[in-house]
Every structure is written in structure tokens, then in C-alpha cells.
Coordinates of C-alpha atoms in Angstrom, one line a residue:
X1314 CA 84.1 93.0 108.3
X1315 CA 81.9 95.1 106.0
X1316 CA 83.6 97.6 103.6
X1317 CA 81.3 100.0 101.2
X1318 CA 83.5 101.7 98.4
X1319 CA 81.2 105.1 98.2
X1320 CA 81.9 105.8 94.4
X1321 CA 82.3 103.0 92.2
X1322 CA 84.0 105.0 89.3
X1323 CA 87.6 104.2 88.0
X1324 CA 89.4 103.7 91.7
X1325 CA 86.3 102.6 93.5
X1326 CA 85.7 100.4 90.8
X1327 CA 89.0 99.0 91.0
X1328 CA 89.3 98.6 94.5
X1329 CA 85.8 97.2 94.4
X1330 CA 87.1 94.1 91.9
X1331 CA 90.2 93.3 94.1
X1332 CA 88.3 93.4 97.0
X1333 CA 85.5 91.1 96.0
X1334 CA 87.6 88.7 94.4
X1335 CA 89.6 88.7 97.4
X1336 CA 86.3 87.7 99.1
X1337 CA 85.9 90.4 101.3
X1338 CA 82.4 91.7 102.3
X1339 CA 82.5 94.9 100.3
X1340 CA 79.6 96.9 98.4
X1341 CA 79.6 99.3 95.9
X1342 CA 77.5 102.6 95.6
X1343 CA 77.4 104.2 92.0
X1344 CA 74.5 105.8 89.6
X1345 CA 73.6 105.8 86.5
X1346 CA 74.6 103.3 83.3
X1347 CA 77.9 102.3 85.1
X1348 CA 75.6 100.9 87.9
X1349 CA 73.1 99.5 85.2
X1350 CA 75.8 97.7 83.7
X1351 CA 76.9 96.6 87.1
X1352 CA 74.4 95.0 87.5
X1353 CA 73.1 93.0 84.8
X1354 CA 77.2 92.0 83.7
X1355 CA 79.3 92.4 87.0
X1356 CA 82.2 94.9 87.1
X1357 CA 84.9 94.0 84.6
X1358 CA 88.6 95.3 85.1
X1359 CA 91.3 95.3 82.5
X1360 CA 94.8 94.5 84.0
X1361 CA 97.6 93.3 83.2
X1362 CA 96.2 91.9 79.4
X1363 CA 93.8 90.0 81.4
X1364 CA 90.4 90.4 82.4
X1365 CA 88.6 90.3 86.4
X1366 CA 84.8 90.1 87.1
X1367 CA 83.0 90.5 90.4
X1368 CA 79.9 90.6 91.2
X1369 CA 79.8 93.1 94.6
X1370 CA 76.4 94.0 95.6
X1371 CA 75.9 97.7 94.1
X1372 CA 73.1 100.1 94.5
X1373 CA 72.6 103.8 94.6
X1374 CA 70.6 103.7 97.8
X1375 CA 73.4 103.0 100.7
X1376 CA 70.1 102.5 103.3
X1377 CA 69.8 98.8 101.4
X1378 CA 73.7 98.0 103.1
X1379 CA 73.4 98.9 106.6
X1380 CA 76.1 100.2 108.7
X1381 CA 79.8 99.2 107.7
X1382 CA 82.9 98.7 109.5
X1383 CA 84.8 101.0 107.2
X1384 CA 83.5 103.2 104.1
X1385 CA 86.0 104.2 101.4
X1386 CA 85.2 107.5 99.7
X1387 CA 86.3 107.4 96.3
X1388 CA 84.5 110.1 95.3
X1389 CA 85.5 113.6 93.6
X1390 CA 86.0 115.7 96.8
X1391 CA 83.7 118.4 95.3
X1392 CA 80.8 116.0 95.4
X1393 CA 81.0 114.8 99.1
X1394 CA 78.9 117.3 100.6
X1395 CA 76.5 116.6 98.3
X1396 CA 75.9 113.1 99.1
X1397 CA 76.4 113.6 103.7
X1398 CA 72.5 112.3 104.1
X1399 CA 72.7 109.8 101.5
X1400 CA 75.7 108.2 103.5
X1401 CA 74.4 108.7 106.9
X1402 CA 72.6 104.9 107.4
X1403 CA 76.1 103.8 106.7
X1404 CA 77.6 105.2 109.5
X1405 CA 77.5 103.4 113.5
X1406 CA 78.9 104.1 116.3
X1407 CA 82.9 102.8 114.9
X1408 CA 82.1 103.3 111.3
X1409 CA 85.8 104.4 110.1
X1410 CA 85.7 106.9 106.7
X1411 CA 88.7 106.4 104.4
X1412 CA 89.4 109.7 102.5
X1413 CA 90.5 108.0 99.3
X1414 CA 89.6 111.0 97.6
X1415 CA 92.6 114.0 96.0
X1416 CA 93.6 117.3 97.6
X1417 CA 93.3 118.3 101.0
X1418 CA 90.6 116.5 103.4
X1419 CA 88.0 117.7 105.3
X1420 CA 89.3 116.3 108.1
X1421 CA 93.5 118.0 108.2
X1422 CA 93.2 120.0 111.1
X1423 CA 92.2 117.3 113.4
X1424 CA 94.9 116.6 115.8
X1425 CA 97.4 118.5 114.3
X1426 CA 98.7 119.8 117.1
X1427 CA 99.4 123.4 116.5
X1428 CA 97.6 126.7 116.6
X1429 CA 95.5 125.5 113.8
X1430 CA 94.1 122.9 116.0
X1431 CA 90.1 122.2 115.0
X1432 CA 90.3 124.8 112.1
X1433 CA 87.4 123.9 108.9
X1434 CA 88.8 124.6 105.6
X1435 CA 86.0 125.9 103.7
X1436 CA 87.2 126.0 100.4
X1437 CA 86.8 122.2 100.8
X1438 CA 84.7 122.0 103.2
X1439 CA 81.9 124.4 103.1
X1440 CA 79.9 125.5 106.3
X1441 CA 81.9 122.5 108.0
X1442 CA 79.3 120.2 107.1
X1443 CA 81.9 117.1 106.6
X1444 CA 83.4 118.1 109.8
X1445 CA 80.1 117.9 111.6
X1446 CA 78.5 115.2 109.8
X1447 CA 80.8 112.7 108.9
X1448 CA 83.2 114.0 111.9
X1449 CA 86.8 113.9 111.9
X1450 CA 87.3 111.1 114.4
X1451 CA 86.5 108.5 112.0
X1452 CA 88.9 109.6 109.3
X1453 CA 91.7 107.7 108.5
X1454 CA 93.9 109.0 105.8
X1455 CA 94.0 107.6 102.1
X1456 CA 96.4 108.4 99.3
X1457 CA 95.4 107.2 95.8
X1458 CA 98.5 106.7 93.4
X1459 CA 97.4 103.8 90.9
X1460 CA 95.7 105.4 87.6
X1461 CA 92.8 103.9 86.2
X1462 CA 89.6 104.9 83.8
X1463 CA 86.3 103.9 82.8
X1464 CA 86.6 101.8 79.3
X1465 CA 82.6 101.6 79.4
X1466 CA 79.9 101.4 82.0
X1467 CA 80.9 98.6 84.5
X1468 CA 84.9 98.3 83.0
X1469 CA 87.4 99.8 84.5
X1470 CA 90.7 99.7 82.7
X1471 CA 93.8 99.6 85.1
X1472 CA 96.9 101.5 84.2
X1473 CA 99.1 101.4 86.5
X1474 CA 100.2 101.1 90.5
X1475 CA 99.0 99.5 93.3
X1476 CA 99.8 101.7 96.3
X1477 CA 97.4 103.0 98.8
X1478 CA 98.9 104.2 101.6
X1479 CA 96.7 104.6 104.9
X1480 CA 96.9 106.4 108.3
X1481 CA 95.5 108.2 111.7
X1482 CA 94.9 112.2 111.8
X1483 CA 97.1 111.2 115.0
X1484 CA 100.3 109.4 113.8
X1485 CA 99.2 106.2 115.9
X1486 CA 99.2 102.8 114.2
X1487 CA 95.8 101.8 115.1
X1488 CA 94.1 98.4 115.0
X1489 CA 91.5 99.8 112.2
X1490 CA 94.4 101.2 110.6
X1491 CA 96.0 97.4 110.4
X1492 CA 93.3 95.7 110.2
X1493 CA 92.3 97.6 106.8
X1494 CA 96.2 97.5 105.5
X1495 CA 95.5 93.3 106.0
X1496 CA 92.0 94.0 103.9
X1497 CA 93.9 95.6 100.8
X1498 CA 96.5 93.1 101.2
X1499 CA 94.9 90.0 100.4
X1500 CA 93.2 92.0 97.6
X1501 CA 96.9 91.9 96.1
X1502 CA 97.3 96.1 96.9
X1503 CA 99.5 97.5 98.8
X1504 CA 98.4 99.7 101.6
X1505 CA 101.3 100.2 104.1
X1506 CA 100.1 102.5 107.1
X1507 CA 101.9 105.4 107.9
X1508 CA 102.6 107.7 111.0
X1509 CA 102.9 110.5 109.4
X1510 CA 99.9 110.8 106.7
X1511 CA 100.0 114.3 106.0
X1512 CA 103.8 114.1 104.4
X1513 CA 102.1 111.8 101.7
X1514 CA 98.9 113.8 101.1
X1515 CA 101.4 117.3 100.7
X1516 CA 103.7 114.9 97.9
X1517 CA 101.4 114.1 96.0
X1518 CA 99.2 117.5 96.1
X1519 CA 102.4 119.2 95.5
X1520 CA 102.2 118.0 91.6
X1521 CA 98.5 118.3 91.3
X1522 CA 98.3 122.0 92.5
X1523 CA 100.2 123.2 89.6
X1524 CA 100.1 120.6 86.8
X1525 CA 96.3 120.1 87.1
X1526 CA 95.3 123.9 86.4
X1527 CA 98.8 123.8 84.2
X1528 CA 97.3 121.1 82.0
X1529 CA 93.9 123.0 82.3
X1530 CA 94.6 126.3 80.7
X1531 CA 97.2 125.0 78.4
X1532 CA 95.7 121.5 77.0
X1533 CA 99.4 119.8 77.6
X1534 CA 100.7 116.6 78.6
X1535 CA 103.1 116.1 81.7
X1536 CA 106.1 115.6 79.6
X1537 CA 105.1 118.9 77.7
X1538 CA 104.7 121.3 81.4
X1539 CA 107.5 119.7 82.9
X1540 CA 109.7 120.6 79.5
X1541 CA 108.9 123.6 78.0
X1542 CA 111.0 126.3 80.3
X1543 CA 107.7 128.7 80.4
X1544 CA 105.4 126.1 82.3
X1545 CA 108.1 124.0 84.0
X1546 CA 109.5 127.4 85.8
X1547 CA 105.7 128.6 86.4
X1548 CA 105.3 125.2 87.8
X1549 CA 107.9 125.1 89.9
X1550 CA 107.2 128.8 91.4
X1551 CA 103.9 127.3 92.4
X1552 CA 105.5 124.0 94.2
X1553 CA 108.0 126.3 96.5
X1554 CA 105.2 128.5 97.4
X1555 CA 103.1 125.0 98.2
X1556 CA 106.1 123.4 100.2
X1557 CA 106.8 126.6 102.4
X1558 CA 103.1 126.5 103.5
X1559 CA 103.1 123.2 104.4
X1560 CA 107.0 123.2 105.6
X1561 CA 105.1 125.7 108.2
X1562 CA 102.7 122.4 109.3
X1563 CA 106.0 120.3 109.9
X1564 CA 105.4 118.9 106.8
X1565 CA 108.7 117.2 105.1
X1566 CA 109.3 116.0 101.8
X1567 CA 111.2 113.5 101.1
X1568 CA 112.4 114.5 97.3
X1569 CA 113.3 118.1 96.5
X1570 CA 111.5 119.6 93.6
X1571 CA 113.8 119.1 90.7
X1572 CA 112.9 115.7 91.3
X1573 CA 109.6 115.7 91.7
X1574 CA 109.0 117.3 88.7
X1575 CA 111.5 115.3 86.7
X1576 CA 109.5 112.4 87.9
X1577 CA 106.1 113.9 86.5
X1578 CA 108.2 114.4 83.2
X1579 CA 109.1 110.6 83.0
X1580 CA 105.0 109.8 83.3
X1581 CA 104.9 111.2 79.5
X1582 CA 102.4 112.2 77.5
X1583 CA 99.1 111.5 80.1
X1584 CA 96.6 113.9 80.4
X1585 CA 96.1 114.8 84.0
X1586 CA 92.5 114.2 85.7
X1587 CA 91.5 118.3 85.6
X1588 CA 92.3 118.3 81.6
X1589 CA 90.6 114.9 81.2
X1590 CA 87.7 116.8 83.0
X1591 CA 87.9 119.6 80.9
X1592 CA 87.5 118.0 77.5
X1593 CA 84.7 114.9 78.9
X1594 CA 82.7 118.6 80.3
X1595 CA 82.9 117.4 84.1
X1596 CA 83.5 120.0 86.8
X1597 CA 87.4 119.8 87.5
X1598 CA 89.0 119.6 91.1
X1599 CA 89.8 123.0 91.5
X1600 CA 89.2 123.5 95.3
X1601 CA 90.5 120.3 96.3
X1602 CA 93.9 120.8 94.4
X1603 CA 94.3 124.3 94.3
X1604 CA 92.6 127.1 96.3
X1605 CA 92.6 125.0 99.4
X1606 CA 96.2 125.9 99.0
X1607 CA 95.5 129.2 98.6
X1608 CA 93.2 129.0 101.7
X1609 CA 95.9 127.3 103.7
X1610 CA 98.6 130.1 102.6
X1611 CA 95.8 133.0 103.9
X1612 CA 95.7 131.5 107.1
X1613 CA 99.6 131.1 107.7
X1614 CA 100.0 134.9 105.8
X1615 CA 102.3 133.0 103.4
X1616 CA 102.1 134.7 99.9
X1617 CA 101.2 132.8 97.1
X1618 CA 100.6 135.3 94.4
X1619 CA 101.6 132.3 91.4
X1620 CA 99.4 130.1 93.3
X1621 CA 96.9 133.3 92.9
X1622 CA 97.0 133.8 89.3
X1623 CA 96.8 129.9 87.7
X1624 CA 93.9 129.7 89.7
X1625 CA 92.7 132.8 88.6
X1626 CA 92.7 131.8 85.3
X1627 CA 91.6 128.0 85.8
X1628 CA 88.2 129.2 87.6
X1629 CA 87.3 131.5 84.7
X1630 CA 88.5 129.2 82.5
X1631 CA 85.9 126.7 84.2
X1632 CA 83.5 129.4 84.7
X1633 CA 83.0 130.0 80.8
X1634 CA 83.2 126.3 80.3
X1635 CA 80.3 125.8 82.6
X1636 CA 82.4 124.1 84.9
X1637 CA 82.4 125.9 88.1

């Protein structure tokens, strides 16, 4: 079974070392001096005070792999669409795509089963070209919890988790579904496969929509946003405007969001991925995180006017940043 992580950087990276060592067939595609180093040292990961090196094949042409069973994109969302031809010779006729990736993907309205049915978000997916391209019958669902980062060009540094859990647009437990749980699981990660994907990907975009841009225009930790009374409440205006749009979807959360917050509180003083972004001058996950959500509210006439003004603010925040 041939497995290409598309996006070696901190996640694909780490996924790429377990996999390896695990001795699946997997290859890495990356750019630049974390692909130079790559090559001429292997990819290094830091985990658990000890240190991991594998030697995947890596390139930043995917025509030299051929077509794969499954690719895993690990890539910022805002990037896919600019990489759909580069990725095409990857892709046969059961090529499965792993959206390993944060926010909303392109693929949610496939069989959802409501009046939504088929609908292409374009905030995340503009002109539909993912839908078209890639199509939506290969995706299967990813949700990314461990946190890692680059330490230099080909070393990734874990920090921590382990959990990636997969699953159809459908609900069904598919073979390719199990098959790939198996895949992570000899790779010492955790991958359980869910029937209900879209309850996962709402959890965990339900802290991002508001801390990221949060974090953003404020340069604070977690602990800081989830206990100052300001932010906190301004966060937490933005989660129940989140939950009743996707409460509308049949969406349910399994913590109420007290908790969810208090649980972004106990992470401490980390920096989250859109301030991290910020201050290294990368473009931030705006559309992915937040005005998909926005998108999503328009569409169900939901209001979302706190949703409306952090983003507001984050985009021109970006904007004179250079950003966005």
C-alpha cells in the first residue's frame, strides 16, 4: 500500500517518521531547505527526549511517485488549490485523499444529507476547483490534534498527542477507512475511525474560530484569552454563534462550552498556529478557521455578527501585515 504525505512540514513530517519506521511504503513531498535537508540527513523527530530518523523518499515533483493508494494532505488549507496539478499524477482510479488539514474541508457537503446537499464552500474552496479536481468521493475525513514544529530544516520536534481520528463523508466504516486506521496503528498513532466525522471537525474548529483570530489581534497565550473576562466572554460569544450553525447540520458536541474553553485554558501559555504565523510573517488560516464559518452562517441565515467583527479585524490586521 503506497501512502504520500503531501506536505512534509511539522504533522506531515511527523506522520512521515512514524510511518517509515513503521515500514510502510510512504513518500514525502516538501520544498525548499526542509526538503534539502531531507535529503542529504533524513528527517529527524524529537520525541519523548529521544531522537527518530527515516529516510522516506521526498521530492517536490509528486510525478517521480506515481499513483498512491492514499495521499494525506497536510498542507495549510489555503495552499491546496494551489498545488491541484501538481498532485494530479498522484491520483488513480481508488486514490483515497485524507484531509489532514484545519477548518472546514472542501469536501463537507458531500453526502450530508440535507438541503445543503452538493453545496461548494467558496471561502475555502474557491470556484470549486477541489470539488472538481480532487472530487469529494475520495475524501475521507482527518482530524489533527498532536502539536508539533519545525526545530530546523528536516527536524520536527514533537510536543504532544498522538490522535488522528479518520472517517467517510458518509458515516460508513469502510475498508479504506480500516485499512488506513491499521496503517497509523503500527506507526504507534492512534487513528480510531469514526461514523460521524463532522462532530470532530466542528470540536475542534470550535476553539480555533475564536482563539486563533483572538490570539491574532491580541498577541496572547490560551491561558491569557481563556482568563481575562474581556476575551474569554468575546470568545465564548463566538463559540455559541459557531455551535448553533452547526447544531443546524445535526452536529453534536459532546462537551458544553464552559468546558471546552476551560480545557483550552489548561493548555497554558502556547501560542496558537494563526499568532505563530503572524510573528514567523506566513499567511494565517483565516478562511479555513473563520470566515468559512461565517459563510456557513449566511447560508443557514444564522447571525453571527461577533463571528463578523474578529474577522473583521483579523483580515485587516493581516492585510497591513501583508498577510492576506
Amino acid at each position: 500500500m503506497k501512502v504520500c504525505i503531501y506536505g512534509a512540514g511539522a504533522i506531515g513530517g511527523y506522520l512521515g517518521v512514524q510511518l517509515a519506521l513503521s515500514g510502510a511504503d510512504v513518500s514525502l513531498v516538501a520544498r525548499g531547505a526542509h526538503l534539502a535537508a531531507m535529503k542529504a540527513n533524513g528527517l529527524k523527530l524529537l520525541i519523548g527526549g529521544e531522537e527518530r530518523v527515516a529516510q522516506p523518499r521526498c521530492t517536490d515533483n509528486p510525478a517521480e511517485l506515481g499513483v498512491q493508494d492514499f495521499v494525506i494532505i497536510c498542507l495549510k488549507a489555503h495552499s491546496i488549490t494551489g498545488v491541484l496539478e501538481q498532485m494530479k499524477p498522484l491520483l488513480g482510479p481508488n486514490t483515497r485523499i485524507v484531509t489532514a488539514v484545519n477548518g472546514v474541508p472542501y469536501w463537507y457537503f458531500y453526502k450530508h444529507g440535507n438541503q445543503l446537499e452538493g453545496t461548494m464552500l467558496e471561502s475555502i474552496d474557491p470556484g470549486g476547483r477541489q470539488w472538481r479536481e480532487l472530487g469529494p468521493e475520495r475524501a475521507i475525513g482527518c482530524i489533527v490534534y498532536p502539536a508539533t514544529e519545525i526545530e530546523a530544516p528536516g527536524v520536527i520536534k514533537h510536543v504532544y498527542g498522538d490522535k488522528f481520528p479518520i472517517g467517510e463523508p458518509s458515516g460508513e466504516i469502510s475498508a479504506d477507512c480500516e485499512r488506513l486506521s491499521k496503517v497509523f496503528e503500527a506507526a504507534g498513532l492512534k487513528a480510531p475511525v469514526l461514523d460521524r466525522i463532522r462532530d470532530e471537525i466542528w470540536l475542534k474548529l470550535w476553539g480555533n474560530v475564536c482563539f486563533n483570530p483572538i490570539s491574532a489581534l491580541t498577541h496572547a497565550t490560551l491561558d491569557v484569552i481563556c482568563s481575562d473576562p474581556a476575551t474569554r466572554a468575546l470568545a465564548k460569544a463566538m463559540m455559541l454563534e459557531t455551535q448553533a450553525i452547526a447544531e443546524s447540520f445535526g452536529v453534536k458536541f459532546r462537551v458544553d462550552v464552559e468546558r471546552r474553553i476551560e480545557g483550552a485554558r489548561k493548555v497554558g501559555a502556547h501560542k496558537t498556529s494563526m499568532l505563530q504565523d503572524l510573528e514567523r510573517g506566513r499567511p494565517m488560516e483565516i478562511d479555513p478557521l473563520v470566515t468559512v464559518v461565517q459563510e456557513m452562517g449566511r447560508l443557514t441565515k444564522i447571525p453571527t455578527p461577533a463571528i463578523d467583527a474578529v474577522l473583521g479585524l483579523v483580515i485587516q490586521r493581516a492585510r497591513v501585515a501583508g498577510l492576506y
